[in-house]
Coordinates of C-alpha atoms in Angstrom, one line a residue:
M1 CA -65.7 -18.4 21.6
H2 CA -62.7 -16.3 20.2
T3 CA -63.2 -14.0 17.3
T4 CA -60.9 -14.5 14.3
P5 CA -58.0 -12.1 14.4
S6 CA -57.7 -9.5 11.7
T7 CA -55.2 -9.7 8.9
A8 CA -53.3 -6.7 10.3
A9 CA -52.7 -8.6 13.6
G10 CA -50.4 -10.9 11.7
R11 CA -48.4 -8.2 10.0
L12 CA -45.1 -6.6 11.0
P13 CA -45.2 -3.1 12.4
A14 CA -44.6 -0.4 9.8
S15 CA -41.5 0.9 11.7
L16 CA -39.9 -2.6 11.6
R17 CA -40.6 -2.9 7.9
R18 CA -39.0 0.4 7.2
H19 CA -36.0 -0.5 9.4
L20 CA -35.5 -3.8 7.6
L21 CA -35.6 -2.1 4.2
V22 CA -33.5 1.0 5.1
S23 CA -30.8 -1.0 6.9
G24 CA -30.5 -3.4 4.0
V25 CA -30.5 -0.9 1.1
L26 CA -29.6 2.6 2.3
P27 CA -25.8 2.0 3.1
L28 CA -25.1 0.6 -0.3
L29 CA -27.2 3.3 -2.0
I30 CA -25.4 6.1 -0.2
A31 CA -22.0 4.5 -1.1
A32 CA -23.0 4.2 -4.7
L33 CA -24.2 7.8 -4.8
V34 CA -21.0 9.1 -3.2
L35 CA -18.9 7.2 -5.8
A36 CA -21.0 8.5 -8.7
V37 CA -20.8 12.1 -7.5
T38 CA -17.0 11.8 -6.9
T39 CA -16.5 10.3 -10.3
T40 CA -18.4 13.1 -12.0
V41 CA -16.5 15.8 -10.1
L42 CA -13.1 14.3 -10.7
R43 CA -13.9 13.9 -14.4
M44 CA -15.0 17.6 -14.7
H45 CA -11.9 18.6 -12.8
A46 CA -9.7 16.5 -15.1
L47 CA -11.3 18.1 -18.2
E48 CA -10.6 21.6 -16.9
E49 CA -7.0 20.8 -16.0
Q50 CA -6.4 19.1 -19.4
T51 CA -7.8 22.1 -21.2
R52 CA -5.7 24.6 -19.1
A53 CA -2.6 22.4 -19.7
H54 CA -3.1 22.4 -23.5
A55 CA -3.7 26.2 -23.5
A56 CA -0.5 26.8 -21.5
I57 CA 1.5 24.5 -23.8
D58 CA 0.2 26.3 -27.0
T59 CA 1.0 29.7 -25.5
I60 CA 4.5 28.7 -24.5
Q61 CA 5.1 27.2 -28.0
I62 CA 3.9 30.5 -29.7
A63 CA 6.2 32.5 -27.4
A64 CA 9.2 30.3 -28.2
S65 CA 8.6 30.7 -31.9
L66 CA 8.8 34.5 -31.8
P67 CA 12.3 35.7 -32.7
A68 CA 13.8 38.6 -30.8
G69 CA 14.5 41.9 -32.6
L70 CA 11.3 42.1 -34.6
D71 CA 9.5 45.4 -34.9
D72 CA 5.8 45.8 -34.0
R73 CA 4.6 45.2 -37.5
A74 CA 6.6 42.0 -37.9
L75 CA 5.5 40.8 -34.5
R76 CA 1.8 41.5 -35.4
K77 CA 2.2 39.3 -38.5
A78 CA 4.0 36.5 -36.7
L79 CA 1.3 36.5 -34.0
Q80 CA -1.5 36.5 -36.6
D81 CA 0.1 33.5 -38.3
A82 CA 0.4 31.7 -35.0
L83 CA -3.2 32.4 -34.2
D84 CA -4.4 31.1 -37.6
R85 CA -2.7 27.8 -37.2
T86 CA -3.7 27.2 -33.6
E87 CA -7.0 25.5 -33.2
G88 CA -9.4 27.0 -30.7
M89 CA -7.4 30.2 -30.1
H90 CA -9.4 33.5 -30.4
L91 CA -7.1 36.3 -29.4
L92 CA -3.5 37.1 -28.8
E93 CA -2.2 40.1 -26.8
L94 CA 1.5 41.1 -26.5
H95 CA 2.3 43.7 -23.8
R96 CA 5.7 45.2 -24.8
P97 CA 8.2 46.4 -22.2
N98 CA 7.8 49.9 -23.6
G99 CA 4.1 49.9 -22.9
A100 CA 2.9 49.1 -26.4
L101 CA 0.1 46.6 -26.8
I102 CA -0.2 44.4 -29.9
V103 CA -3.6 42.6 -30.3
V104 CA -4.5 40.1 -33.0
G105 CA -7.8 38.3 -33.1
A106 CA -9.6 35.6 -35.1
Q107 CA -11.0 36.9 -38.4
S108 CA -14.3 35.0 -38.2
G109 CA -17.1 34.8 -35.6
H110 CA -18.0 36.8 -32.5
P111 CA -16.0 36.8 -29.3
P112 CA -16.7 33.5 -27.4
I113 CA -19.1 33.6 -24.5
H114 CA -17.0 31.0 -22.6
N115 CA -13.3 31.5 -22.8
H116 CA -10.1 30.8 -20.8
R117 CA -6.7 32.5 -20.8
A118 CA -3.1 31.5 -20.6
A119 CA -0.1 33.8 -20.2
T120 CA 3.6 33.6 -20.3
V121 CA 6.5 36.0 -19.9
M122 CA 9.3 36.3 -22.5
P123 CA 12.1 38.9 -23.2
I124 CA 10.0 40.8 -25.7
G125 CA 7.0 41.1 -23.4
E126 CA 4.1 39.3 -21.8
L127 CA 2.0 37.1 -24.1
T128 CA -1.6 36.4 -23.2
A129 CA -3.8 34.0 -25.3
V130 CA -7.6 33.8 -25.1
F131 CA -9.0 30.4 -26.1
D132 CA -12.6 29.5 -27.0
G133 CA -14.0 27.6 -24.1
Q134 CA -17.2 26.5 -25.8
S135 CA -15.9 23.0 -26.4
L136 CA -14.8 22.7 -22.7
H137 CA -18.2 24.1 -21.6
S138 CA -20.0 21.5 -23.7
Q139 CA -17.9 18.6 -22.3
L140 CA -18.5 19.8 -18.8
R141 CA -22.2 20.1 -19.4
M142 CA -22.3 16.6 -20.9
T143 CA -20.3 15.2 -18.0
A144 CA -22.7 16.9 -15.5
W145 CA -25.7 15.4 -17.4
A146 CA -24.1 12.0 -17.4
G147 CA -23.5 12.3 -13.6
A148 CA -27.1 13.4 -13.1
A149 CA -28.3 10.4 -15.1
M150 CA -26.1 8.1 -13.1
V151 CA -27.5 9.5 -9.8
F152 CA -31.1 9.1 -11.2
G153 CA -30.3 5.6 -12.3
L154 CA -29.0 4.8 -8.8
F155 CA -32.2 6.1 -7.2
V156 CA -34.3 4.0 -9.6
L157 CA -32.1 1.0 -8.8
G158 CA -32.4 1.7 -5.1
F159 CA -36.2 1.7 -5.4
L160 CA -36.1 -1.6 -7.4
V161 CA -33.9 -3.2 -4.7
M162 CA -36.3 -2.0 -2.0
W163 CA -39.2 -3.5 -3.9
C164 CA -37.3 -6.8 -4.3
Q165 CA -36.5 -6.7 -0.5
T166 CA -40.1 -6.2 0.2
V167 CA -41.0 -9.3 -1.8
R168 CA -38.1 -11.4 -0.5
V169 CA -38.0 -10.2 3.2
A170 CA -41.1 -8.4 4.4
R171 CA -43.7 -10.7 2.8
P172 CA -42.1 -13.9 4.1
L173 CA -42.0 -12.3 7.5
D174 CA -45.6 -11.4 7.2
A175 CA -46.5 -14.9 6.3
I176 CA -44.5 -16.2 9.3
A177 CA -46.3 -13.7 11.6
D178 CA -49.7 -14.9 10.2
Q179 CA -48.7 -18.5 11.0
L180 CA -47.7 -17.6 14.5
A181 CA -50.9 -15.7 15.0
R182 CA -53.0 -18.7 13.9
L183 CA -51.0 -21.1 16.1
G184 CA -51.2 -18.8 19.1
R185 CA -54.9 -18.1 18.8
P186 CA -56.5 -21.2 17.2
N187 CA -60.1 -21.3 16.2
A188 CA -62.1 -23.6 18.5
D189 CA -63.5 -25.6 15.7
A190 CA -60.1 -26.1 14.2
V191 CA -58.7 -27.3 17.5
A192 CA -61.5 -29.8 17.7
T193 CA -61.1 -31.2 14.2
E194 CA -57.4 -30.9 13.3
P195 CA -54.9 -33.5 14.5
M196 CA -52.1 -32.5 16.8
R197 CA -49.5 -33.6 14.2
S198 CA -50.8 -30.9 11.8
G199 CA -49.8 -28.3 14.3
I200 CA -46.4 -29.9 14.8
A201 CA -45.9 -30.0 11.0
E202 CA -46.9 -26.3 10.8
I203 CA -44.2 -25.4 13.4
D204 CA -41.6 -27.4 11.5
R205 CA -42.4 -25.6 8.3
L206 CA -42.2 -22.3 10.2
G207 CA -38.8 -23.1 11.6
E208 CA -37.5 -24.1 8.1
G209 CA -38.9 -20.8 6.7
I210 CA -37.0 -18.8 9.4
A211 CA -33.8 -20.7 8.8
A212 CA -34.0 -20.2 5.0
L213 CA -34.7 -16.5 5.5
Y214 CA -31.8 -16.1 7.9
D215 CA -29.4 -17.9 5.5
R216 CA -30.5 -15.7 2.6
E217 CA -30.3 -12.4 4.4
S218 CA -27.5 -13.0 6.9
P219 CA -24.8 -10.3 7.5
L220 CA -22.3 -12.6 5.7
A221 CA -24.4 -12.5 2.5
G222 CA -24.5 -8.7 2.8
T223 CA -20.7 -8.6 3.3
L224 CA -20.1 -10.7 0.2
R225 CA -22.4 -8.5 -1.9
L226 CA -20.5 -5.4 -0.7
N227 CA -17.1 -7.0 -1.5
R228 CA -18.3 -7.9 -5.0
F229 CA -19.5 -4.3 -5.4
L230 CA -16.1 -2.9 -4.3
T231 CA -14.3 -5.3 -6.6
M232 CA -16.4 -4.2 -9.6
V233 CA -15.9 -0.5 -8.6
G234 CA -12.2 -1.0 -8.5
H235 CA -12.2 -2.6 -11.9
H236 CA -14.2 0.2 -13.5
F237 CA -12.4 3.0 -11.7
R238 CA -8.9 1.7 -12.5
Q239 CA -9.4 2.1 -16.3
P240 CA -10.1 5.8 -16.3
L241 CA -7.3 6.4 -13.7
Q242 CA -4.8 4.5 -15.9
A243 CA -6.0 6.5 -18.9
L244 CA -5.4 9.8 -17.0
Q245 CA -1.9 8.6 -15.9
L246 CA -1.0 7.8 -19.6
F247 CA -2.3 11.2 -20.7
I248 CA -0.5 13.2 -18.1
A249 CA 2.7 11.2 -18.7
G250 CA 2.6 12.4 -22.3
L251 CA 2.3 16.1 -21.4
Q252 CA 5.5 18.0 -21.5
P253 CA 5.9 20.6 -18.6
G254 CA 6.3 24.2 -19.8
A255 CA 9.1 26.6 -18.9
G256 CA 7.1 28.3 -16.2
T257 CA 7.1 27.1 -12.6
R258 CA 3.3 27.2 -12.4
E259 CA 2.9 24.8 -15.3
R260 CA 5.3 22.3 -13.8
A261 CA 3.6 22.5 -10.4
V262 CA 0.2 21.9 -11.9
L263 CA 1.4 18.8 -13.8
G264 CA 3.2 17.5 -10.7
Q265 CA 0.1 18.0 -8.5
M266 CA -2.0 16.2 -11.1
R267 CA 0.4 13.2 -11.1
T268 CA 0.5 13.1 -7.3
S269 CA -3.3 13.2 -7.0
I270 CA -3.9 10.4 -9.5
A271 CA -1.2 8.3 -7.9
T272 CA -2.8 8.8 -4.5
M273 CA -6.3 7.9 -5.7
T274 CA -4.9 4.8 -7.4
R275 CA -3.2 3.7 -4.1
L276 CA -6.3 4.2 -2.1
L277 CA -8.4 2.3 -4.6
D278 CA -5.9 -0.6 -4.8
G279 CA -6.0 -0.8 -1.0
L280 CA -9.8 -0.9 -0.8
V281 CA -10.0 -3.6 -3.5
E282 CA -7.3 -5.7 -1.7
L283 CA -9.2 -5.5 1.5
S284 CA -12.4 -6.6 -0.2
R285 CA -10.6 -9.6 -1.8
F286 CA -9.4 -10.8 1.7
D287 CA -12.8 -10.2 3.3
A288 CA -14.6 -12.1 0.5
G289 CA -12.3 -15.1 1.1
I290 CA -10.9 -15.0 -2.5
V291 CA -7.2 -15.1 -1.4
K292 CA -6.0 -18.7 -0.6
A293 CA -2.6 -19.8 0.7
Q294 CA -0.5 -22.1 -1.4
S295 CA 2.4 -23.6 0.6
L296 CA 5.9 -24.2 -0.9
A297 CA 9.3 -24.9 0.6
F298 CA 11.6 -21.9 0.1
L299 CA 14.4 -19.9 1.7
A300 CA 13.7 -16.7 3.6
S301 CA 16.3 -15.0 1.4
D302 CA 14.0 -15.4 -1.6
V303 CA 11.5 -13.1 0.2
F304 CA 14.3 -10.8 1.3
V305 CA 15.6 -10.5 -2.3
R306 CA 12.2 -9.7 -3.7
E307 CA 11.5 -6.9 -1.2
Y308 CA 15.1 -5.6 -0.9
A309 CA 14.9 -3.1 -3.8
S310 CA 11.6 -1.3 -2.9
L311 CA 12.2 -1.4 0.9
G312 CA 15.8 -0.3 0.5
Q313 CA 14.7 2.7 -1.5
Q314 CA 12.2 3.7 1.1
A315 CA 14.8 3.3 3.8
G316 CA 17.3 5.4 1.9
Q317 CA 14.8 8.2 1.5
R318 CA 14.3 8.4 5.3
D319 CA 17.9 7.6 6.3
V320 CA 16.9 4.3 7.9
D321 CA 19.4 1.5 8.5
L322 CA 17.6 -1.6 7.2
V323 CA 19.0 -4.9 8.4
W324 CA 18.0 -8.5 7.3
H325 CA 18.6 -11.6 9.4
G326 CA 17.9 -15.3 9.0
G327 CA 17.9 -15.5 5.2
G328 CA 19.1 -19.1 5.3
T329 CA 16.0 -20.3 7.2
L330 CA 13.9 -22.9 5.2
I331 CA 10.2 -22.1 5.3
H332 CA 7.1 -24.1 4.3
S333 CA 4.4 -21.5 3.6
D334 CA 3.0 -19.2 0.9
P335 CA 6.0 -17.1 -0.4
V336 CA 3.9 -14.5 -2.2
L337 CA 1.7 -13.8 0.8
L338 CA 4.7 -13.8 3.2
A339 CA 6.5 -11.3 0.9
A340 CA 3.4 -9.1 0.9
L341 CA 3.3 -9.3 4.7
V342 CA 7.0 -8.4 5.1
H343 CA 6.5 -5.4 2.8
R344 CA 3.5 -4.1 4.7
L345 CA 5.1 -4.4 8.1
A346 CA 8.6 -3.2 7.1
S347 CA 7.1 -0.2 5.3
N348 CA 5.2 0.8 8.4
A349 CA 8.4 0.4 10.5
I350 CA 10.5 2.5 8.1
A351 CA 7.9 5.3 8.2
S352 CA 7.8 5.2 12.0
A353 CA 11.6 5.3 12.5
P354 CA 13.2 8.2 10.5
H355 CA 17.0 8.3 10.9
G356 CA 16.7 5.0 12.9
R357 CA 17.1 1.3 12.4
V358 CA 14.7 -1.5 11.2
L359 CA 15.4 -5.2 11.6
V360 CA 13.6 -7.8 9.5
A361 CA 14.4 -11.3 11.0
V362 CA 13.2 -14.9 10.5
R363 CA 13.9 -17.4 13.3
R364 CA 13.0 -21.0 13.9
R365 CA 10.8 -21.7 17.0
G366 CA 10.4 -25.4 17.4
D367 CA 8.4 -26.7 14.4
G368 CA 7.4 -23.2 13.5
V369 CA 8.9 -20.0 12.2
R370 CA 8.7 -16.5 13.7
L371 CA 8.9 -13.4 11.5
E372 CA 9.8 -10.2 13.4
I373 CA 10.1 -6.6 12.3
R374 CA 11.6 -4.3 14.9
D375 CA 12.2 -0.6 14.8
N376 CA 13.6 2.0 17.2
G377 CA 11.1 4.7 16.1
V378 CA 8.5 6.8 18.0
G379 CA 6.4 3.8 19.3
I380 CA 2.7 3.6 20.0
D381 CA 1.0 4.1 23.4
A382 CA -0.4 1.0 25.0
A383 CA -3.9 2.5 25.1
Q384 CA -3.9 2.6 21.2
H385 CA -2.8 -1.1 20.7
G386 CA -6.4 -2.3 20.2
R387 CA -6.8 0.0 17.2
I388 CA -3.5 -0.7 15.4
F389 CA -5.1 -3.0 12.9
D390 CA -8.3 -1.1 12.3
E391 CA -8.9 0.4 8.8
F392 CA -8.1 4.1 8.3
V393 CA -6.3 4.4 11.6
Q394 CA -3.0 6.3 11.7
F395 CA -0.9 7.3 14.6
H396 CA 2.0 9.1 13.1
A397 CA 2.8 10.9 9.8
S398 CA 5.7 9.8 7.7
A399 CA 9.0 11.5 8.0
D400 CA 8.6 13.4 4.8
G401 CA 5.3 14.8 5.9
T402 CA 3.1 12.6 3.7
T403 CA 0.4 10.4 5.1
G404 CA -1.1 7.2 4.0
Y405 CA -4.7 6.0 4.5
G406 CA -4.2 3.6 7.4
L407 CA -4.8 0.4 5.3
G408 CA -1.4 -1.2 5.4
L409 CA -1.6 -2.9 8.8
A410 CA -5.2 -3.8 8.3
I411 CA -4.3 -5.7 5.1
A412 CA -1.3 -7.2 6.9
Q413 CA -3.5 -8.7 9.6
R414 CA -5.8 -10.2 6.9
I415 CA -2.7 -11.7 5.2
A416 CA -1.7 -13.2 8.6
G417 CA -5.2 -14.7 8.9
V418 CA -4.9 -16.4 5.5
L419 CA -1.6 -17.8 6.6
G420 CA -3.4 -19.2 9.7
S421 CA -2.0 -16.9 12.3
R422 CA -2.3 -13.4 13.8
I423 CA 0.2 -10.5 14.2
G424 CA 1.5 -9.7 17.6
V425 CA 2.7 -6.3 18.7
R426 CA 4.8 -4.8 21.4
S427 CA 5.4 -1.1 21.5
E428 CA 6.1 1.8 23.8
P429 CA 6.3 5.6 23.1
G430 CA 10.0 6.5 22.5
R431 CA 11.2 2.9 22.5
G432 CA 10.1 1.7 19.1
S433 CA 7.8 -1.2 18.1
T434 CA 8.1 -4.9 17.4
F435 CA 5.6 -6.8 15.2
W436 CA 5.7 -10.5 14.8
I437 CA 3.8 -13.5 13.4
D438 CA 4.3 -17.1 14.4
L439 CA 3.7 -19.6 11.6
R440 CA 3.2 -23.0 13.3
G441 CA 4.5 -26.0 11.4
A442 CA 6.2 -23.8 8.8
A443 CA 9.8 -24.8 9.7
A444 CA 10.7 -27.0 6.8
R445 CA 13.7 -29.4 6.8
H446 CA 15.5 -30.2 3.5
R447 CA 15.3 -33.8 2.6
P448 CA 16.6 -35.5 -0.6
G449 CA 13.8 -35.5 -3.2
N450 CA 12.0 -32.6 -1.5
P451 CA 12.8 -29.6 -3.8
V452 CA 13.4 -26.1 -2.5
H453 CA 11.7 -23.5 -4.8
A454 CA 13.5 -20.3 -5.9
V455 CA 10.2 -18.6 -6.1
F456 CA 11.2 -15.0 -7.0
R457 CA 14.7 -15.1 -8.5
Q458 CA 13.6 -15.9 -12.0
A459 CA 11.7 -12.6 -12.1
G460 CA 15.0 -10.7 -11.3

């Protein structure tokens, strides 16, 4: 007679439990932590740059207000007046060309523990301003505490998610393991007394439990959760980025080269972050299946007209001859998605063919339409063709030395998938590249009563 198996015999191994929990929670937790830390660091950096820019602007304005030809006494009085009416300024120093030093300071309070300086050169000497940095220090400290609280909250959230996973995943698996153990090693009395149909019903319930658990925790469900997470991140990140863009757009560059360079670098950095965030959010929308195609009958020239301005500007910057062909072709497809596809593929071709030629052509092929983008640029080695449409993959820098993020062709392939096709490619090093997409059944013929939509021309 067999002994009854212990409860532990029907439980999952501890290593498997940990693997299930870690593989389901850890990637999202790490991504959230990285985003939280990045947000905090960028916010602190923006505060510092904003404070330095204000200090530089105030210093330049004071320097511009000082008339030439004043003696030291008049300069001291003018500097004191400027110091009194400038908030947060603690000290002004003017180094005269003759070696004299004029110093004026705030009349109340001790020297600030935290301070920052700004300097500018003018005909009557070099002006240095010392500002009280206590306000900046307090803002940085509050931002750091907010970032620490965000990280702590993410850890707490991670533990809560792991606990929920334990309830929803590990415990159901333990119950299934218990049932399998009982079915595999039945008690002799139970075998003698229970009908065979009870065992069959138990197996059926076990199968239903496994199917329900698989549906609930399938990789697709995890992908959808990640895409929803990226969409929410994109929404919440875009607001502070737009606020920073508006603030920097309102700043007036100073007379010095350094001030103009700092503001230019800030604008470039924020624009780069915005493009990367927009690309990631667009990828997540396609992967989540949010984007759907809506077919209309329209002329290829409508797509060409929409993209002509932006693509023509890119081509002009790189001295590329951009040629359009087949604008009179009537197409039955989604004009917005097709225009986005043309933009992605043509932008890639222009970046790959500096001082070259790019052809954007639409041709009928039976009952379908083929869109081709050809360039005579550097080309891509055949061994790399399998990685062309992967995310964050780049083969060549742009002609102006800038680089993207390797998301354009990945998004283009997803657009093609929504349109019911895939992008083909033919490329050799030194002989350029050709990208094409065949849209089956998209060749529309004009019939009376079947309107042709001018889908973009109303927008100008």
